Amino acid sequence: MEKTGTEERARREGLASGVEGFNGRARRALADPELHDSIALFTRKTLKGRAARLAELPDAPELRERAYHIKQETMANLDRYLGQMADAVEARGGNVFFAETGEDVVRYVGELAREKGAKVITKSKSMATEEIELNRRLEEEYGELGLEVVETDLGEWIAQLAGDAPSHIVAPIMHMNRHQIARVLSGVAGEPLPPDVKALAGFARRRLREKFLAADIGISGANFGVAQTGTVCLVTNEGNGRLVTSVPPVHVVVMGIEKLVPRFEDLEVFVQLLARNGTGQKLTVYTSFITGPRGADELDGPEEFHLILMDNGRSKLLGTEFEEALYCIRCGSCLNVCPVYRQTGGHAYGSTYSGPIGAVITPLLKGDREAKDLPHASSLCGACWETCPVGIPLHDLLLKLRNRQVDEGLAGKAQEIAFKGFEEAVERPALYRAGARLGRVAQRPLVRDGSVRRLPPPLSGWTDFRDLPPLAERSFRELWREGID
Amino acid sequence: MRRKEFLENIRHRTRSGRYQPTRAPDASWTPGRRAAAAREVGDPPSRFLEELAALGGHGRRVKDLEGARDYVVELARERGARLLVRWDVEELERLGADGPLREAGVEVAVWRDLEDFREVAGRADIGLSTAEWAIAETGSLVLESGPGKGRTVAILPPVYVAVVPVERLVRTVPEAIRMYAGRGSLPQNLCFHTGPSRSGDIEQSLATGVHGPGEVHVLLLG
């Protein structure tokens, strides 16, 4: 019942946007050389910057340990910290709303827009609102208000104009090159714009400037929320986050409940790790700490501050073996190092969150059936865990998810039989030896240039995407018996 | 009521869970010995200027108010500025740039003359403020909002200038954060502002000033 509930919710939440079919999408991505160039350019540069910035930080390892422990402490006491956060925000004159689902968020923002007679909403990039497709749903479900919801992060805006989803947590249009971007923006400009970075950015500045100044409501996400002080921390490079939260009379924050940290000084750990890991900067250009609406004696800043604390499936992971997935700070570095992501790009995952962390949290939030392929979109090399600034054992969680699929009977009959058979064989030495001998004979016609490139069906599923090293002519056990020189 | 249920649900899950995440061994990040937590920042003013320059900002050390005033007036003249918006704070009064700026044909808008910073800052060519602190390790300014300290002054005009007494330099980011962690009440808006607005969204190529100021000048005073 739990499972159907989750899937039903996923559909309602607009999350059921075709997460199945990773293989098909990955195959298309593999055949796209432009995409490969874009990904290679981005990841190479970012990883180099990341390594250099971390090397400058002698206490980086300690920071990682502290980050993990702070998150562990937060999750174990999440109810208390959420309550504390809400109290602190209210004490500073802000409003707090607890949203069980994405639908609750949409309704709250929609009704607020109606009450304010809002026309233009400016948004700073937020994965939480991507997850619940806030823009589309506001425009559809509150069509009578005629709302214009504008993304203001340059990449996110271009993605919005192109009708495209972001393909990377940090760099949303990493998959597009400047020629493609020029085509999109030329359409908006009504005249051809040159594929020149400066010209394109200049056009964006002029266009978005009007929106910033006209906006009735600004919506942002939150990189961190501080329970103790009711502060929301927001990091951006372009300054759009600072404009969205300073210029309109109303500021709405949509924050996943897992983004909390207990104390203000905890930010010392996370702020340093986020920028260094995410973009290879010491700090992003704007690191803002916002506590409530503007004071009575201030002449700018929002008059109203609304904090929406969104669950949307997250609390299900608390106290389970998947809890660590909630420690993620969305730096995106696990995507950059992942050999699968680097070949396929983010769209292959068919989910808001791509890469290793996406392969973990998508099935956890949407249900195993909806995101069946994703835990398999990994080589389990552990690079994601190694790079994670909070030390989330991502490869471990991926294995646990694969396990859960088997328990739920989602893994497919052939796989089940194969692994059952393997289990039998390794438990009985005679059977194992016989099997190995048989395998050595059977593989002979298949070995080419020292590897097995293609197995007959149903085993072809394995070799479609990999070469298989052949079984050795003589096994280790045989060599051992004969005595090794 | 809603809040109570929401938190009750979470309390139930956190308390009922039997699973306690264990720390996976941490080979790649754990060094042989604990690194010193204190980072070396030898000469904070020159480090600040180096870091800011590396980000494409313009920093300069000026020995007195007169030097700072001349810099601001000269910059306004060079940029052909017509409107400058500034914070209403004691230090900028003492700077005494308003008169010379007006003489140079630059209109100066100050908080006490305004209803709302936003509209004026939206038209201004230059924004001028002080900063609470500056961080040497990263070339950052620490800006607080408050009476006379509009947030939009530092974000809407294409050119932004800050005058900071050199005594207000702190060495590292943790040092700056700890200063606020110990406080009873935080300003409504606190911002660590590090260099000109930048975007790498288009092919990883740097574009500055995409929304915020493309030009940032910091004058270290003293």
XYZ file of C-alpha atoms in Angstrom:
707
model
C 0.000 0.000 0.000
C 2.884 2.255 0.906
C 4.350 1.666 -2.551
C 1.237 2.506 -4.507
C 0.800 5.582 -2.345
C 4.256 6.763 -3.246
C 3.725 6.213 -6.940
C 0.382 7.899 -6.884
C 1.956 10.854 -5.121
C 4.810 10.913 -7.626
C 2.319 11.178 -10.450
C 0.390 13.942 -8.721
C 3.608 15.762 -7.941
C 4.527 15.811 -11.581
C 7.470 13.626 -10.784
C 6.487 10.779 -13.057
C 8.187 12.348 -16.031
C 9.663 9.214 -17.491
C 12.467 8.171 -15.224
C 12.308 4.724 -16.727
C 14.151 4.288 -19.957
C 17.594 5.386 -18.825
C 19.237 3.025 -21.302
C 17.457 4.479 -24.293
C 18.224 8.039 -23.335
C 21.805 7.155 -22.467
C 22.262 5.531 -25.882
C 21.077 8.695 -27.607
C 23.393 10.799 -25.439
C 26.355 8.588 -26.280
C 25.832 9.315 -29.959
C 25.882 13.092 -29.445
C 29.412 14.484 -29.869
C 28.380 18.077 -29.085
C 27.075 16.946 -25.736
C 30.310 15.118 -24.997
C 32.375 18.189 -25.758
C 30.204 20.303 -23.470
C 30.420 17.861 -20.586
C 34.159 17.361 -20.977
C 34.767 21.108 -21.044
C 32.748 21.676 -17.913
C 33.869 18.779 -15.768
C 37.545 19.144 -16.588
C 37.579 22.790 -15.626
C 35.480 22.383 -12.501
C 37.401 19.405 -11.175
C 40.688 21.180 -11.665
C 39.421 24.216 -9.758
C 38.010 22.032 -7.040
C 41.287 20.242 -6.472
C 43.225 23.506 -6.334
C 40.815 25.173 -3.905
C 40.688 22.178 -1.584
C 44.452 21.914 -1.556
C 44.574 25.443 -0.127
C 42.478 24.354 2.812
C 44.617 22.457 5.310
C 41.573 21.589 7.380
C 39.438 20.280 4.501
C 39.400 16.707 5.858
C 38.267 17.904 9.260
C 35.613 20.052 7.678
C 34.263 17.001 5.882
C 34.087 15.048 9.128
C 32.348 17.909 10.858
C 29.881 18.317 8.007
C 28.883 14.654 8.280
C 28.457 14.812 12.038
C 26.489 18.049 11.954
C 24.072 16.502 9.462
C 23.806 13.330 11.525
C 22.949 15.391 14.573
C 20.432 17.451 12.589
C 18.545 14.445 11.256
C 18.383 12.730 14.629
C 16.672 15.810 16.073
C 14.982 17.181 12.993
C 11.617 17.775 14.646
C 13.215 19.898 17.335
C 15.332 21.900 14.908
C 12.423 22.519 12.546
C 10.356 23.816 15.438
C 13.216 26.030 16.531
C 13.651 27.383 13.009
C 9.948 28.191 12.724
C 9.933 29.973 16.092
C 12.993 32.000 15.200
C 11.545 33.107 11.845
C 8.248 34.102 13.450
C 10.048 35.991 16.187
C 11.664 38.062 13.429
C 8.324 38.855 11.831
C 8.374 36.178 9.127
C 5.684 33.654 8.181
C 6.268 29.897 8.246
C 4.376 27.226 6.365
C 4.875 23.491 6.703
C 4.303 21.785 3.357
C 3.768 18.051 3.343
C 3.803 17.839 -0.467
C 4.696 19.862 -3.527
C 0.998 20.459 -4.029
C 0.888 22.269 -0.683
C 3.723 24.520 -1.846
C 1.985 25.364 -5.122
C -1.243 26.191 -3.317
C 0.487 28.402 -0.759
C 2.388 30.396 -3.380
C -0.631 30.583 -5.704
C -2.915 31.917 -2.979
C -0.255 34.373 -1.859
C 0.064 35.639 -5.440
C -3.703 36.047 -5.617
C -3.814 37.936 -2.332
C -1.031 40.277 -3.436
C -2.456 40.759 -6.913
C 0.932 39.658 -8.233
C 1.748 39.619 -11.946
C 5.478 39.048 -12.133
C 7.361 36.556 -9.986
C 11.152 36.449 -10.200
C 12.917 33.276 -9.154
C 16.408 32.442 -8.118
C 17.547 28.950 -9.112
C 16.172 26.313 -6.769
C 16.256 22.537 -7.127
C 13.398 22.125 -4.644
C 11.076 24.108 -6.901
C 12.322 22.205 -9.981
C 11.463 19.007 -8.158
C 7.829 20.034 -7.776
C 7.643 21.845 -11.140
C 6.495 24.986 -9.397
C 6.657 27.266 -12.462
C 4.541 25.106 -14.722
C 2.013 24.349 -12.030
C 1.628 27.953 -10.948
C 0.990 29.034 -14.510
C -1.405 26.163 -15.151
C -3.285 25.907 -11.874
C -3.488 29.639 -11.330
C -3.999 30.525 -14.996
C -6.621 33.148 -14.122
C -3.968 35.242 -12.350
C -1.942 35.578 -15.553
C 1.289 35.078 -13.660
C 4.629 35.431 -15.335
C 7.176 33.311 -13.475
C 10.699 34.207 -14.561
C 13.857 32.270 -13.772
C 16.695 34.743 -13.327
C 19.815 32.605 -13.119
C 21.265 32.991 -16.612
C 21.449 29.251 -17.284
C 18.100 28.516 -15.716
C 16.461 31.324 -17.725
C 17.843 29.958 -20.979
C 16.613 26.491 -20.023
C 13.191 27.952 -19.253
C 13.067 29.752 -22.615
C 14.177 26.630 -24.456
C 11.555 24.544 -22.656
C 14.414 22.434 -21.409
C 15.083 20.928 -17.980
C 18.365 21.650 -16.195
C 20.894 18.880 -16.773
C 23.213 19.611 -13.868
C 22.538 20.632 -10.268
C 24.959 23.563 -10.382
C 25.298 24.336 -14.099
C 21.815 23.878 -15.546
C 22.644 24.294 -19.226
C 25.998 22.630 -19.190
C 24.694 20.507 -22.081
C 24.301 23.455 -24.469
C 26.991 25.257 -26.423
C 26.957 28.950 -27.262
C 25.551 28.409 -30.752
C 22.538 26.611 -29.350
C 22.159 29.307 -26.680
C 22.376 32.080 -29.283
C 19.542 30.432 -31.225
C 17.331 30.348 -28.119
C 17.992 33.960 -27.151
C 17.658 35.214 -30.735
C 14.132 33.841 -30.694
C 13.339 35.959 -27.651
C 15.120 39.047 -28.953
C 13.320 38.872 -32.273
C 16.635 39.474 -34.027
C 19.713 37.336 -34.567
C 22.206 37.550 -31.698
C 25.837 36.559 -32.286
C 27.098 33.378 -30.544
C 29.274 35.550 -28.354
C 29.276 35.112 -24.594
C 29.500 38.817 -23.824
C 26.713 39.780 -26.191
C 24.427 37.022 -24.935
C 25.035 37.857 -21.286
C 24.457 41.537 -22.029
C 21.130 40.780 -23.644
C 20.138 38.707 -20.616
C 21.112 41.512 -18.259
C 18.927 44.043 -20.049
C 15.941 41.750 -20.310
C 16.041 40.400 -16.787
C 16.697 43.801 -15.290
C 13.169 44.870 -16.244
C 11.792 41.767 -14.557
C 13.766 42.282 -11.349
C 12.413 45.807 -10.984
C 8.844 44.873 -11.869
C 8.540 41.774 -9.689
C 5.809 41.581 -7.058
C 7.161 38.412 -5.452
C 10.661 36.919 -5.346
C 11.061 33.184 -4.837
C 14.320 31.588 -3.815
C 15.465 28.238 -2.542
C 17.781 27.881 0.415
C 21.233 26.393 0.519
C 21.071 26.193 4.293
C 18.666 27.110 7.057
C 19.906 27.888 10.551
C 17.545 26.586 13.250
C 18.996 28.693 16.036
C 18.574 32.068 14.327
C 15.925 31.462 11.647
C 18.436 32.478 9.002
C 18.320 31.336 5.400
C 21.669 31.142 3.632
C 21.743 31.555 -0.115
C 24.761 31.404 -2.402
C 24.861 32.703 -5.969
C 27.459 34.091 -8.333
C 25.476 36.316 -10.632
C 23.713 38.337 -7.983
C 20.292 37.274 -9.179
C 19.679 35.635 -5.806
C 20.433 38.900 -4.072
C 18.130 40.822 -6.411
C 15.252 38.364 -6.061
C 15.495 38.573 -2.275
C 16.074 42.343 -1.997
C 13.953 44.076 -4.611
C 10.378 42.643 -4.595
C 8.139 43.520 -1.623
C 7.567 39.827 -0.852
C 10.230 37.114 -0.506
C 9.228 33.454 -0.450
C 11.749 30.751 0.418
C 11.087 27.134 -0.572
C 13.365 24.970 1.507
C 13.620 21.193 1.804
C 13.491 20.184 5.452
C 16.885 18.476 5.176
C 18.673 21.765 4.516
C 18.761 22.674 8.188
C 21.850 23.080 10.300
C 21.512 23.655 14.036
C 23.754 26.693 14.666
C 25.024 29.716 12.805
C 28.658 28.685 13.285
C 27.899 25.422 11.452
C 27.740 27.510 8.300
C 31.468 28.034 8.589
C 31.823 24.380 7.600
C 29.234 24.227 4.841
C 29.790 27.574 3.152
C 33.446 26.760 2.605
C 32.807 23.240 1.360
C 29.946 24.137 -0.972
C 31.749 26.662 -3.154
C 35.039 24.806 -3.283
C 33.395 21.556 -4.285
C 30.682 22.950 -6.487
C 32.469 25.475 -8.648
C 36.077 25.529 -7.463
C 35.703 28.943 -5.809
C 36.686 29.874 -2.268
C 33.346 31.551 -1.832
C 30.689 32.319 -4.388
C 30.351 36.011 -5.219
C 27.270 36.475 -3.042
C 26.824 34.488 0.138
C 23.697 35.962 1.737
C 22.323 35.332 5.196
C 18.719 36.453 5.405
C 16.835 36.661 8.699
C 13.233 37.772 8.355
C 11.727 40.737 6.472
C 13.341 44.164 6.422
C 13.362 46.157 9.646
C 11.049 49.124 10.230
C 13.960 51.519 9.753
C 15.211 50.033 6.477
C 14.533 51.575 3.108
C 14.782 48.515 0.931
C 14.437 44.762 1.199
C 11.191 42.737 1.306
C 8.366 43.813 3.608
C 7.179 40.220 3.907
C 9.185 37.050 4.388
C 7.641 33.596 3.951
C 9.479 30.383 4.711
C 8.013 27.181 3.281
C 9.476 24.054 4.861
C 8.878 21.265 2.369
C 8.859 17.550 3.148
C 7.690 15.987 -0.151
C 8.838 12.491 0.764
C 12.026 13.387 2.611
C 10.911 12.453 6.115
C 10.352 8.854 4.948
C 14.139 8.413 4.887
C 14.688 9.474 8.477
C 15.816 6.671 10.723
C 16.292 4.303 7.775
C 19.383 2.943 6.097
C 18.929 5.667 3.472
C 19.045 8.591 5.875
C 22.459 9.724 4.688
C 20.965 10.680 1.308
C 19.460 13.644 3.185
C 22.906 14.983 4.057
C 23.460 16.190 0.476
C 24.229 19.907 0.060
C 23.728 19.850 -3.753
C 27.261 20.870 -4.693
C 27.121 18.709 -7.826
C 30.646 17.355 -7.512
C 29.508 13.706 -7.584
C 28.094 14.368 -11.044
C 31.369 15.769 -12.314
C 33.427 12.742 -11.305
C 30.916 10.065 -12.267
C 31.996 8.028 -15.323
C 28.364 7.376 -16.168
C 27.231 10.996 -15.878
C 30.226 12.118 -17.885
C 29.183 9.903 -20.776
C 25.441 10.462 -20.690
C 24.838 13.935 -19.257
C 22.028 14.789 -16.900
C 19.000 14.388 -19.142
C 19.547 10.649 -19.481
C 18.480 10.298 -15.848
C 15.061 11.745 -16.707
C 14.854 13.231 -13.251
C 15.342 16.612 -11.568
C 18.369 15.258 -9.764
C 20.913 13.519 -11.980
C 24.236 11.785 -11.429
C 24.982 9.568 -8.455
C 22.978 11.607 -5.948
C 20.068 11.673 -8.388
C 20.275 7.906 -8.845
C 19.969 7.638 -5.070
C 17.318 10.190 -4.147
C 15.048 9.850 -7.160
C 13.968 6.284 -6.313
C 13.761 7.241 -2.652
C 11.445 10.170 -3.342
C 9.538 8.742 -6.305
C 9.463 5.046 -5.543
C 11.560 2.163 -6.834
C 9.205 1.269 -9.653
C 9.259 4.748 -11.155
C 13.037 5.037 -11.082
C 13.964 1.430 -11.614
C 16.914 2.004 -13.941
C 18.700 4.673 -11.958
C 20.464 2.644 -9.247
C 21.999 0.643 -12.115
C 23.364 3.727 -13.842
C 26.582 3.494 -11.880
C 29.863 1.680 -12.128
C 30.069 1.502 -8.308
C 33.611 2.814 -8.550
C 33.080 4.945 -5.459
C 34.382 8.175 -7.021
C 31.164 9.894 -5.952
C 31.665 9.006 -2.322
C 35.289 10.002 -2.469
C 34.433 13.447 -3.774
C 31.356 14.097 -1.620
C 32.079 16.999 0.775
C 29.745 15.521 3.347
C 31.014 11.946 2.953
C 27.758 10.342 1.834
C 28.542 6.705 0.910
C 26.682 7.003 -2.393
C 27.904 3.739 -3.921
C 26.748 1.931 -0.798
C 23.313 3.470 -1.033
C 23.117 2.489 -4.714
C 23.816 -1.134 -3.784
C 21.198 -1.009 -1.051
C 18.694 0.281 -3.593
C 19.524 -2.550 -6.002
C 19.022 -4.930 -3.128
C 15.689 -3.394 -2.307
C 14.605 -3.882 -5.924
C 15.351 -7.593 -5.654
C 13.404 -7.811 -2.384
C 10.467 -6.105 -4.017
C 10.618 -8.393 -7.047
C 11.499 -5.539 -9.383
C 14.801 -6.891 -10.590
C 13.419 -9.140 -13.329
C 13.142 -12.928 -13.501
C 16.346 -13.529 -15.490
C 18.460 -11.616 -13.025
C 16.858 -13.353 -10.119
C 17.540 -16.782 -11.619
C 21.087 -15.858 -12.517
C 21.947 -14.674 -9.018
C 20.115 -17.582 -7.391
C 22.143 -19.911 -9.616
C 25.356 -18.178 -8.689
C 24.484 -18.443 -5.017
C 23.910 -22.206 -5.398
C 27.128 -22.670 -7.305
C 29.442 -20.858 -4.910
C 27.996 -22.802 -2.031
C 28.880 -26.148 -3.674
C 32.511 -26.455 -4.759
C 31.894 -29.347 -7.153
C 29.155 -27.497 -8.944
C 31.303 -24.346 -9.070
C 34.234 -26.232 -10.640
C 31.990 -27.873 -13.185
C 30.445 -24.533 -14.067
C 33.822 -22.861 -14.492
C 35.046 -25.674 -16.761
C 31.909 -25.441 -18.835
C 32.256 -21.686 -19.068
C 35.814 -21.936 -20.347
C 34.743 -24.232 -23.148
C 31.600 -22.275 -23.965
C 33.367 -18.924 -24.198
C 35.897 -20.075 -26.826
C 33.968 -18.971 -29.904
C 33.143 -15.633 -28.214
C 36.596 -14.384 -27.281
C 38.019 -11.765 -29.652
C 41.268 -9.895 -28.948
C 41.352 -11.048 -25.365
C 37.843 -10.095 -24.322
C 34.262 -11.203 -24.733
C 32.446 -8.505 -26.632
C 29.088 -10.131 -27.060
C 27.176 -12.782 -25.158
C 24.107 -14.544 -26.540
C 20.692 -13.522 -25.168
C 19.577 -13.265 -22.402
C 23.128 -12.540 -21.263
C 23.591 -9.954 -24.014
C 22.136 -7.328 -21.682
C 25.444 -7.430 -19.840
C 27.705 -7.103 -22.881
C 25.640 -4.475 -24.673
C 27.443 -1.844 -22.646
C 30.627 -3.569 -21.518
C 33.315 -6.001 -22.574
C 33.754 -9.024 -20.398
C 37.201 -10.323 -19.479
C 37.292 -14.035 -20.422
C 37.695 -16.754 -17.831
C 41.350 -17.709 -17.454
C 42.499 -20.948 -19.083
C 43.455 -22.304 -15.703
C 41.781 -21.129 -12.530
C 43.577 -19.873 -9.459
C 42.563 -23.006 -7.593
C 44.119 -25.223 -10.266
C 47.332 -23.220 -10.230
C 47.405 -23.389 -6.454
C 47.014 -27.147 -6.468
C 49.776 -27.529 -8.996
C 52.034 -25.291 -6.924
C 53.063 -21.824 -8.102
C 56.673 -21.231 -8.966
C -2.434 22.241 14.243
C -0.842 21.582 10.905
C 2.578 22.332 12.302
C 1.979 20.027 15.238
C 1.084 17.093 12.994
C 3.985 17.779 10.684
C 6.532 17.805 13.485
C 4.847 14.837 15.180
C 5.329 12.802 12.022
C 8.993 13.711 11.924
C 9.516 13.079 15.616
C 7.973 9.650 15.184
C 10.353 8.794 12.351
C 13.516 10.089 13.956
C 12.817 8.349 17.241
C 11.506 5.097 15.844
C 14.357 4.545 13.439
C 16.713 1.834 14.504
C 19.247 2.540 11.838
C 22.234 4.544 12.949
C 24.407 5.537 10.013
C 27.983 4.545 10.583
C 30.880 6.465 9.217
C 32.470 4.812 6.207
C 36.282 4.770 6.319
C 37.581 7.941 4.881
C 40.774 7.117 3.051
C 40.867 9.900 0.502
C 40.166 12.852 2.770
C 41.847 11.919 5.991
C 45.450 13.078 6.094
C 48.128 11.295 8.045
C 48.047 13.908 10.744
C 45.562 16.575 11.646
C 46.242 19.691 9.667
C 46.527 22.944 11.510
C 43.104 24.558 11.598
C 44.584 28.033 11.453
C 45.416 29.106 7.945
C 48.319 31.311 7.092
C 47.342 34.847 6.222
C 50.560 36.750 6.664
C 49.838 40.322 5.695
C 46.050 40.755 5.588
C 45.873 44.017 3.582
C 48.078 42.817 0.741
C 46.420 39.415 0.757
C 43.027 41.084 0.462
C 44.174 43.164 -2.504
C 45.708 40.134 -4.232
C 42.581 38.035 -3.810
C 40.320 40.805 -5.050
C 42.523 41.398 -8.092
C 42.471 37.670 -8.894
C 38.682 37.890 -9.081
C 38.791 40.860 -11.426
C 38.046 43.468 -8.768
C 39.967 46.694 -8.236
C 41.500 47.198 -4.821
C 43.716 49.957 -3.549
C 45.193 51.008 -0.263
C 44.750 54.737 0.408
C 46.421 56.460 3.314
C 43.758 59.025 4.181
C 40.200 60.170 3.513
C 41.445 62.646 0.959
C 42.962 59.858 -1.127
C 39.711 57.900 -0.989
C 37.654 60.943 -1.901
C 39.810 61.734 -4.917
C 39.563 58.148 -6.111
C 35.758 58.167 -5.929
C 35.430 61.529 -7.680
C 37.908 60.547 -10.375
C 36.170 57.237 -10.982
C 32.786 58.940 -11.301
C 34.249 61.368 -13.786
C 35.944 58.634 -15.821
C 32.777 56.573 -16.019
C 30.730 59.613 -16.995
C 28.439 58.933 -14.027
C 25.342 61.081 -13.595
C 23.871 59.570 -10.444
C 25.594 58.053 -7.418
C 23.633 56.435 -4.592
C 25.262 55.962 -1.206
C 24.759 54.737 2.315
C 23.922 57.258 5.013
C 26.685 56.462 7.454
C 29.138 58.513 9.453
C 32.238 57.343 7.557
C 30.876 58.445 4.218
C 29.963 61.828 5.690
C 33.554 62.225 6.761
C 34.712 61.194 3.307
C 33.214 64.453 2.090
C 32.846 63.353 -1.511
C 29.336 64.733 -2.041
C 30.442 68.321 -2.710
C 33.218 67.499 -5.184
C 30.948 64.969 -6.905
C 28.191 67.527 -7.366
C 30.727 69.985 -8.665
C 31.750 67.358 -11.198
C 28.135 67.118 -12.331
C 27.247 63.919 -10.482
C 23.977 63.877 -8.576
C 24.348 62.262 -5.127
C 21.411 60.427 -3.532
C 21.572 59.691 0.190
C 19.236 57.662 2.366
C 17.732 60.513 4.336
C 16.505 62.173 1.158
C 14.874 58.994 -0.120
C 11.608 57.153 0.317
C 12.991 53.952 -1.059
C 16.466 53.012 -2.193
C 15.245 50.608 -4.858
C 13.985 53.064 -7.403
C 17.042 55.321 -7.183
C 19.548 52.492 -7.025
C 17.932 51.094 -10.161
C 18.868 54.252 -12.066
C 22.224 54.981 -10.428
C 25.531 54.556 -12.245
C 27.539 54.056 -9.075
C 26.760 52.651 -5.622
C 28.946 53.674 -2.678
C 29.050 52.092 0.760
C 31.304 51.059 3.582
C 31.572 47.509 4.863
C 31.391 46.044 8.334
C 34.395 43.843 7.712
C 36.599 42.656 4.890
C 37.999 39.120 4.662
C 41.647 38.880 3.586
C 41.647 35.183 2.613
C 38.900 35.592 0.029
C 38.845 39.280 -0.896
C 35.281 39.550 0.428
C 33.324 42.456 1.877
C 30.944 41.802 4.756
C 27.842 43.961 4.301
C 25.065 44.390 6.838
C 21.663 45.878 6.128
C 20.237 48.413 8.552
C 19.194 52.052 8.876
C 21.020 53.998 6.211
C 22.508 50.818 4.751
C 20.453 49.898 1.709
C 21.025 46.452 0.231
C 20.338 47.568 -3.326
C 23.190 50.128 -3.272
C 25.672 47.284 -3.626
C 23.713 45.275 -6.180
C 21.781 47.436 -8.630
C 24.314 49.991 -9.997
C 26.812 48.639 -12.567
C 29.760 50.099 -10.630
C 30.143 49.518 -6.907
C 32.669 51.165 -4.565
C 33.313 50.350 -0.906
C 35.527 52.256 1.512
C 36.778 50.102 4.402
C 39.141 51.107 7.229
C 42.051 48.701 7.212
C 41.485 47.829 10.896
C 38.317 46.070 9.874
C 40.132 43.310 8.032
C 39.699 39.806 9.396
C 41.840 36.966 8.154
C 39.513 34.086 7.284
C 35.910 33.158 6.506
C 35.484 31.168 9.747
C 36.664 34.213 11.669
C 34.003 36.367 10.010
C 31.250 33.809 10.607
C 32.174 33.363 14.255
C 31.799 37.064 14.799
C 28.111 36.748 13.963
C 27.616 33.349 15.584
C 28.302 34.892 18.978
C 25.631 37.569 18.552
C 22.176 37.721 20.030
C 20.545 39.165 16.946
C 21.633 39.070 13.330
C 21.041 41.877 10.837
C 18.071 41.216 8.510
C 20.450 40.858 5.648
C 24.091 39.967 5.874
C 26.130 39.386 2.759
C 29.644 38.215 2.048
C 30.290 39.900 -1.266
C 33.295 38.581 -3.171
C 34.287 40.410 -6.345
C 32.258 41.340 -9.412
C 29.074 39.491 -10.370
C 30.037 36.538 -12.546
C 28.472 33.767 -14.560
C 29.990 30.721 -16.193
C 26.731 29.387 -17.550
C 27.653 29.813 -21.199
C 30.364 27.329 -22.107
C 32.231 27.948 -18.887
C 33.318 31.323 -20.239
C 33.442 34.059 -17.669
C 30.827 36.781 -18.084
C 30.994 39.562 -15.509
C 28.281 41.955 -14.429
C 25.514 39.699 -15.640
C 23.092 40.974 -12.965
C 25.083 42.604 -10.187
C 27.919 45.129 -10.614
C 30.546 44.207 -13.178
C 32.994 46.595 -11.553
C 33.896 46.413 -7.872
C 36.338 48.876 -6.267
C 37.505 48.542 -2.689
C 39.508 51.251 -0.955
C 41.366 50.093 2.127
C 41.705 53.171 4.285
C 44.753 53.667 6.502
